C-alpha cells in the first residue's frame, strides 16, 4: 500500500469520526485532493485508491496535468483565483469552479458558457474574514448575484478560505458564518445552495462539523509540495 493510499484511508476515517460527532452522514462530505504542485505519480497513486475529485489552483498547471490523464475518470475542481482571461480555457471542463469571486468574473463565465451552450456549475467565494489579502465577495456584495439572471450558470453554493494563521478551532466561527450566509440567501431569494466548500488539511474536521460538503485536502494526502 502506497503512502498516498494510507493517507487517504486516514483522512476518510477522520471524516467519518467528525461526522459521528456532529450527527452527519459521511456520504454528505466529498474529499477534494488538492494536487497543485504535486508529482504526477502521486496523483496516479490517489487514482488507484479510488480518489476521483482533484483540485487545482492554476489553469496552466491544470492543463498540463489534464493532458496526462485523458483516459481517467477525474473530476477536476478549480479552487484557486481565476483570472478573467483564462475563463475560456476552462469553460465546461471543470466539475466545479469554487473560486468565483466577483460579479465581473461571473458575467464572463456566464457568457462563455452560453457560447458553448452549457451550464457551468460554480460556487461563490465569500471573504468571511474580510481579509484584504484574500479574494472573494465581501460585505453583502454577493447579494447582487441573486438579483441578476445568469442563464448559463448554476450556483451550487458557497466557498471560503479562513485566515491561515488561525488554529482549527478559531476557524470554526468562519465556517459557521459561511453556513449562516448560505441559509440566509436560500430563505431570502428562494434558491437552493446545497454545497459548502470549506476546510483544508489543518481544519477540515471542524469544517465537517459545521456543514462542509467539499473539503480541500492537499499536504495530508500527498505530503509537502515541491
mmCIF file of C-alpha atoms in Angstrom:
data_model
loop_
_atom_site.group_PDB
_atom_site.id
_atom_site.type_symbol
_atom_site.label_atom_id
_atom_site.label_comp_id
_atom_site.label_asym_id
_atom_site.label_seq_id
_atom_site.Cartn_x
_atom_site.Cartn_y
_atom_site.Cartn_z
ATOM 1 C CA UNK A 1 0.000 0.000 0.000
ATOM 2 C CA UNK A 2 1.404 3.382 -1.002
ATOM 3 C CA UNK A 3 1.800 6.255 1.423
ATOM 4 C CA UNK A 4 -0.816 8.228 -0.519
ATOM 5 C CA UNK A 5 -3.298 5.349 -0.149
ATOM 6 C CA UNK A 6 -2.617 5.118 3.581
ATOM 7 C CA UNK A 7 -3.092 8.859 3.954
ATOM 8 C CA UNK A 8 -6.406 8.756 2.092
ATOM 9 C CA UNK A 9 -7.669 5.998 4.358
ATOM 10 C CA UNK A 10 -6.723 8.043 7.413
ATOM 11 C CA UNK A 11 -8.472 11.129 6.032
ATOM 12 C CA UNK A 12 -11.669 9.177 5.387
ATOM 13 C CA UNK A 13 -11.522 7.740 8.910
ATOM 14 C CA UNK A 14 -11.181 11.246 10.337
ATOM 15 C CA UNK A 15 -14.114 12.434 8.212
ATOM 16 C CA UNK A 16 -16.215 9.533 9.493
ATOM 17 C CA UNK A 17 -15.295 10.334 13.109
ATOM 18 C CA UNK A 18 -16.129 14.012 12.661
ATOM 19 C CA UNK A 19 -19.493 13.070 11.134
ATOM 20 C CA UNK A 20 -20.291 10.813 14.077
ATOM 21 C CA UNK A 21 -19.535 13.661 16.480
ATOM 22 C CA UNK A 22 -21.989 16.016 14.774
ATOM 23 C CA UNK A 23 -24.622 13.525 13.663
ATOM 24 C CA UNK A 24 -23.984 13.725 9.918
ATOM 25 C CA UNK A 25 -23.825 11.019 7.295
ATOM 26 C CA UNK A 26 -20.310 10.814 5.853
ATOM 27 C CA UNK A 27 -21.806 10.442 2.357
ATOM 28 C CA UNK A 28 -22.602 14.171 2.563
ATOM 29 C CA UNK A 29 -18.889 15.030 2.649
ATOM 30 C CA UNK A 30 -16.767 14.942 -0.508
ATOM 31 C CA UNK A 31 -12.980 14.978 -0.445
ATOM 32 C CA UNK A 32 -11.040 17.046 -2.964
ATOM 33 C CA UNK A 33 -7.391 16.006 -3.204
ATOM 34 C CA UNK A 34 -5.522 19.252 -3.775
ATOM 35 C CA UNK A 35 -2.979 18.226 -6.364
ATOM 36 C CA UNK A 36 -1.411 21.582 -7.196
ATOM 37 C CA UNK A 37 2.370 21.383 -7.488
ATOM 38 C CA UNK A 38 2.259 17.629 -6.823
ATOM 39 C CA UNK A 39 4.015 14.899 -8.824
ATOM 40 C CA UNK A 40 2.009 13.011 -11.417
ATOM 41 C CA UNK A 41 2.941 9.712 -9.768
ATOM 42 C CA UNK A 42 1.275 10.766 -6.517
ATOM 43 C CA UNK A 43 -1.879 11.659 -8.432
ATOM 44 C CA UNK A 44 -1.793 8.213 -10.063
ATOM 45 C CA UNK A 45 -1.498 6.609 -6.631
ATOM 46 C CA UNK A 46 -4.535 8.539 -5.441
ATOM 47 C CA UNK A 47 -6.478 7.446 -8.533
ATOM 48 C CA UNK A 48 -5.607 3.820 -7.817
ATOM 49 C CA UNK A 49 -7.025 4.369 -4.322
ATOM 50 C CA UNK A 50 -10.364 5.427 -5.895
ATOM 51 C CA UNK A 51 -9.905 9.167 -5.368
ATOM 52 C CA UNK A 52 -11.787 10.947 -8.168
ATOM 53 C CA UNK A 53 -12.001 14.627 -7.160
ATOM 54 C CA UNK A 54 -8.830 16.690 -7.609
ATOM 55 C CA UNK A 55 -8.314 20.392 -7.003
ATOM 56 C CA UNK A 56 -6.003 22.721 -8.912
ATOM 57 C CA UNK A 57 -5.162 26.387 -8.378
ATOM 58 C CA UNK A 58 -3.574 27.358 -11.664
ATOM 59 C CA UNK A 59 -5.162 26.939 -15.089
ATOM 60 C CA UNK A 60 -1.903 26.327 -16.937
ATOM 61 C CA UNK A 61 -0.768 23.655 -14.477
ATOM 62 C CA UNK A 62 -4.191 22.011 -14.671
ATOM 63 C CA UNK A 63 -3.999 21.923 -18.486
ATOM 64 C CA UNK A 64 -0.664 20.130 -18.351
ATOM 65 C CA UNK A 65 -1.931 17.567 -15.848
ATOM 66 C CA UNK A 66 -5.287 17.023 -17.524
ATOM 67 C CA UNK A 67 -3.449 16.122 -20.726
ATOM 68 C CA UNK A 68 -1.702 13.306 -18.863
ATOM 69 C CA UNK A 69 -4.929 11.779 -17.517
ATOM 70 C CA UNK A 70 -7.269 11.911 -20.500
ATOM 71 C CA UNK A 71 -8.436 8.328 -20.018
ATOM 72 C CA UNK A 72 -9.015 8.661 -16.277
ATOM 73 C CA UNK A 73 -12.352 9.470 -14.674
ATOM 74 C CA UNK A 74 -11.160 12.573 -12.856
ATOM 75 C CA UNK A 75 -13.489 15.314 -11.678
ATOM 76 C CA UNK A 76 -11.380 18.472 -11.730
ATOM 77 C CA UNK A 77 -12.119 21.406 -9.422
ATOM 78 C CA UNK A 78 -10.661 24.879 -9.802
ATOM 79 C CA UNK A 79 -10.077 26.121 -6.267
ATOM 80 C CA UNK A 80 -7.640 28.988 -6.875
ATOM 81 C CA UNK A 81 -8.193 32.513 -8.139
ATOM 82 C CA UNK A 82 -9.395 32.520 -11.744
ATOM 83 C CA UNK A 83 -8.057 35.256 -13.984
ATOM 84 C CA UNK A 84 -10.714 36.632 -16.315
ATOM 85 C CA UNK A 85 -8.628 35.975 -19.428
ATOM 86 C CA UNK A 86 -8.408 32.270 -18.501
ATOM 87 C CA UNK A 87 -12.167 31.663 -18.402
ATOM 88 C CA UNK A 88 -12.281 30.486 -21.996
ATOM 89 C CA UNK A 89 -9.725 27.781 -21.217
ATOM 90 C CA UNK A 90 -11.777 26.046 -18.538
ATOM 91 C CA UNK A 91 -15.371 26.594 -19.652
ATOM 92 C CA UNK A 92 -17.179 23.268 -19.474
ATOM 93 C CA UNK A 93 -14.100 21.387 -18.290
ATOM 94 C CA UNK A 94 -14.356 21.676 -14.502
ATOM 95 C CA UNK A 95 -16.684 19.659 -12.318
ATOM 96 C CA UNK A 96 -16.903 22.738 -10.108
ATOM 97 C CA UNK A 97 -15.345 26.196 -10.135
ATOM 98 C CA UNK A 98 -15.097 27.034 -6.431
ATOM 99 C CA UNK A 99 -13.466 30.446 -6.671
ATOM 100 C CA UNK A 100 -15.901 32.784 -8.424
ATOM 101 C CA UNK A 101 -15.094 35.966 -6.531
ATOM 102 C CA UNK A 102 -16.632 38.880 -8.448
ATOM 103 C CA UNK A 103 -19.654 39.889 -10.498
ATOM 104 C CA UNK A 104 -17.428 40.605 -13.478
ATOM 105 C CA UNK A 105 -15.965 37.094 -13.397
ATOM 106 C CA UNK A 106 -19.436 35.609 -13.062
ATOM 107 C CA UNK A 107 -20.649 37.545 -16.095
ATOM 108 C CA UNK A 108 -17.706 36.361 -18.204
ATOM 109 C CA UNK A 109 -18.257 32.729 -17.201
ATOM 110 C CA UNK A 110 -21.952 33.059 -17.983
ATOM 111 C CA UNK A 111 -21.152 34.432 -21.438
ATOM 112 C CA UNK A 112 -18.524 31.792 -22.207
ATOM 113 C CA UNK A 113 -20.846 29.006 -21.054
ATOM 114 C CA UNK A 114 -23.576 30.427 -23.281
ATOM 115 C CA UNK A 115 -21.259 30.332 -26.268
ATOM 116 C CA UNK A 116 -20.802 26.592 -25.679
ATOM 117 C CA UNK A 117 -24.458 26.050 -24.793
ATOM 118 C CA UNK A 118 -23.640 24.526 -21.411
ATOM 119 C CA UNK A 119 -24.483 25.158 -17.772
ATOM 120 C CA UNK A 120 -21.392 25.905 -15.663
ATOM 121 C CA UNK A 121 -21.550 24.748 -12.039
ATOM 122 C CA UNK A 122 -19.848 27.198 -9.695
ATOM 123 C CA UNK A 123 -19.538 28.286 -6.096
ATOM 124 C CA UNK A 124 -19.267 31.867 -4.908
ATOM 125 C CA UNK A 125 -16.125 32.600 -2.900
ATOM 126 C CA UNK A 126 -17.007 34.626 0.194
ATOM 127 C CA UNK A 127 -14.347 36.504 2.153
ATOM 128 C CA UNK A 128 -15.971 35.905 5.536
ATOM 129 C CA UNK A 129 -12.979 37.195 7.496
ATOM 130 C CA UNK A 130 -12.756 40.412 5.472
ATOM 131 C CA UNK A 131 -9.029 39.931 4.815
ATOM 132 C CA UNK A 132 -7.616 42.421 2.345
ATOM 133 C CA UNK A 133 -5.150 39.782 1.136
ATOM 134 C CA UNK A 134 -7.882 37.297 0.211
ATOM 135 C CA UNK A 135 -10.053 37.137 -2.880
ATOM 136 C CA UNK A 136 -13.809 36.864 -2.643
ATOM 137 C CA UNK A 137 -17.042 38.760 -2.205
ATOM 138 C CA UNK A 138 -17.095 40.838 0.979
ATOM 139 C CA UNK A 139 -19.824 42.535 2.949
ATOM 140 C CA UNK A 140 -23.134 41.931 1.225
ATOM 141 C CA UNK A 141 -21.800 42.446 -2.305
ATOM 142 C CA UNK A 142 -22.587 38.827 -3.205
ATOM 143 C CA UNK A 143 -26.327 39.516 -2.862
ATOM 144 C CA UNK A 144 -26.252 41.337 -6.204
ATOM 145 C CA UNK A 145 -25.641 37.939 -7.809
ATOM 146 C CA UNK A 146 -29.149 36.833 -6.916
ATOM 147 C CA UNK A 147 -30.720 39.966 -8.373
ATOM 148 C CA UNK A 148 -29.487 39.062 -11.869
ATOM 149 C CA UNK A 149 -30.306 36.245 -14.230
ATOM 150 C CA UNK A 150 -27.315 34.114 -15.207
ATOM 151 C CA UNK A 151 -28.981 31.631 -17.517
ATOM 152 C CA UNK A 152 -25.828 29.614 -18.181
ATOM 153 C CA UNK A 153 -24.595 29.413 -14.592
ATOM 154 C CA UNK A 154 -25.722 27.049 -11.861
ATOM 155 C CA UNK A 155 -24.718 28.380 -8.450
ATOM 156 C CA UNK A 156 -24.235 25.297 -6.302
ATOM 157 C CA UNK A 157 -23.211 27.009 -3.077
ATOM 158 C CA UNK A 158 -20.505 28.985 -1.311
ATOM 159 C CA UNK A 159 -16.787 28.643 -0.623
ATOM 160 C CA UNK A 160 -14.450 30.323 1.844
ATOM 161 C CA UNK A 161 -10.800 30.308 2.873
ATOM 162 C CA UNK A 162 -10.306 31.387 6.520
ATOM 163 C CA UNK A 163 -7.108 33.055 7.790
ATOM 164 C CA UNK A 164 -4.148 30.685 7.589
ATOM 165 C CA UNK A 165 -2.713 31.830 10.912
ATOM 166 C CA UNK A 166 -5.701 30.682 12.932
ATOM 167 C CA UNK A 167 -5.947 27.427 14.837
ATOM 168 C CA UNK A 168 -8.532 24.936 13.615
ATOM 169 C CA UNK A 169 -10.924 25.780 16.429
ATOM 170 C CA UNK A 170 -10.573 29.515 15.790
ATOM 171 C CA UNK A 171 -11.735 28.926 12.234
ATOM 172 C CA UNK A 172 -14.997 27.404 13.420
ATOM 173 C CA UNK A 173 -16.623 30.843 13.574
ATOM 174 C CA UNK A 174 -15.759 31.477 9.909
ATOM 175 C CA UNK A 175 -17.297 28.168 8.859
ATOM 176 C CA UNK A 176 -20.376 28.953 10.909
ATOM 177 C CA UNK A 177 -20.568 32.378 9.266
ATOM 178 C CA UNK A 178 -20.495 30.861 5.777
ATOM 179 C CA UNK A 179 -23.257 28.425 6.652
ATOM 180 C CA UNK A 180 -25.414 31.227 8.066
ATOM 181 C CA UNK A 181 -24.869 33.328 4.921
ATOM 182 C CA UNK A 182 -25.919 30.352 2.785
ATOM 183 C CA UNK A 183 -29.019 29.701 4.889
ATOM 184 C CA UNK A 184 -29.971 33.370 4.721
ATOM 185 C CA UNK A 185 -29.612 33.505 0.945
ATOM 186 C CA UNK A 186 -31.722 30.394 0.484
ATOM 187 C CA UNK A 187 -34.511 31.880 2.570
ATOM 188 C CA UNK A 188 -34.350 35.416 1.163
ATOM 189 C CA UNK A 189 -34.135 34.519 -2.526
ATOM 190 C CA UNK A 190 -35.869 31.108 -2.504
ATOM 191 C CA UNK A 191 -32.820 29.428 -4.036
ATOM 192 C CA UNK A 192 -31.149 26.117 -3.365
ATOM 193 C CA UNK A 193 -27.442 26.319 -2.431
ATOM 194 C CA UNK A 194 -26.685 22.783 -1.269
ATOM 195 C CA UNK A 195 -22.901 22.928 -1.225
ATOM 196 C CA UNK A 196 -20.410 24.480 1.182
ATOM 197 C CA UNK A 197 -16.730 24.250 0.222
ATOM 198 C CA UNK A 198 -14.604 24.861 3.305
ATOM 199 C CA UNK A 199 -11.868 23.240 5.310
ATOM 200 C CA UNK A 200 -8.294 22.275 4.396
ATOM 201 C CA UNK A 201 -5.606 19.952 5.759
ATOM 202 C CA UNK A 202 -5.352 21.850 9.035
ATOM 203 C CA UNK A 203 -9.032 22.287 9.878
ATOM 204 C CA UNK A 204 -11.239 20.038 7.741
ATOM 205 C CA UNK A 205 -12.702 18.177 10.721
ATOM 206 C CA UNK A 206 -14.023 21.442 12.160
ATOM 207 C CA UNK A 207 -15.408 22.304 8.719
ATOM 208 C CA UNK A 208 -17.191 18.946 8.538
ATOM 209 C CA UNK A 209 -18.751 19.582 11.937
ATOM 210 C CA UNK A 210 -20.037 22.926 10.642
ATOM 211 C CA UNK A 211 -21.602 21.564 7.469
ATOM 212 C CA UNK A 212 -18.911 21.320 4.774
ATOM 213 C CA UNK A 213 -19.824 19.271 1.698
ATOM 214 C CA UNK A 214 -16.487 19.769 -0.070
ATOM 215 C CA UNK A 215 -13.239 19.702 1.892
ATOM 216 C CA UNK A 216 -9.950 20.546 0.193
ATOM 217 C CA UNK A 217 -7.012 18.485 1.482
ATOM 218 C CA UNK A 218 -3.532 18.514 -0.032
ATOM 219 C CA UNK A 219 -0.498 18.020 2.185
ATOM 220 C CA UNK A 220 -2.215 15.484 4.450
ATOM 221 C CA UNK A 221 -2.667 13.282 1.389
ATOM 222 C CA UNK A 222 0.350 13.963 -0.804
ATOM 223 C CA UNK A 223 2.908 15.336 1.642
ATOM 224 C CA UNK A 224 4.801 18.567 1.165
ATOM 225 C CA UNK A 225 4.635 20.221 -2.234
ATOM 226 C CA UNK A 226 7.689 20.526 -4.453
#
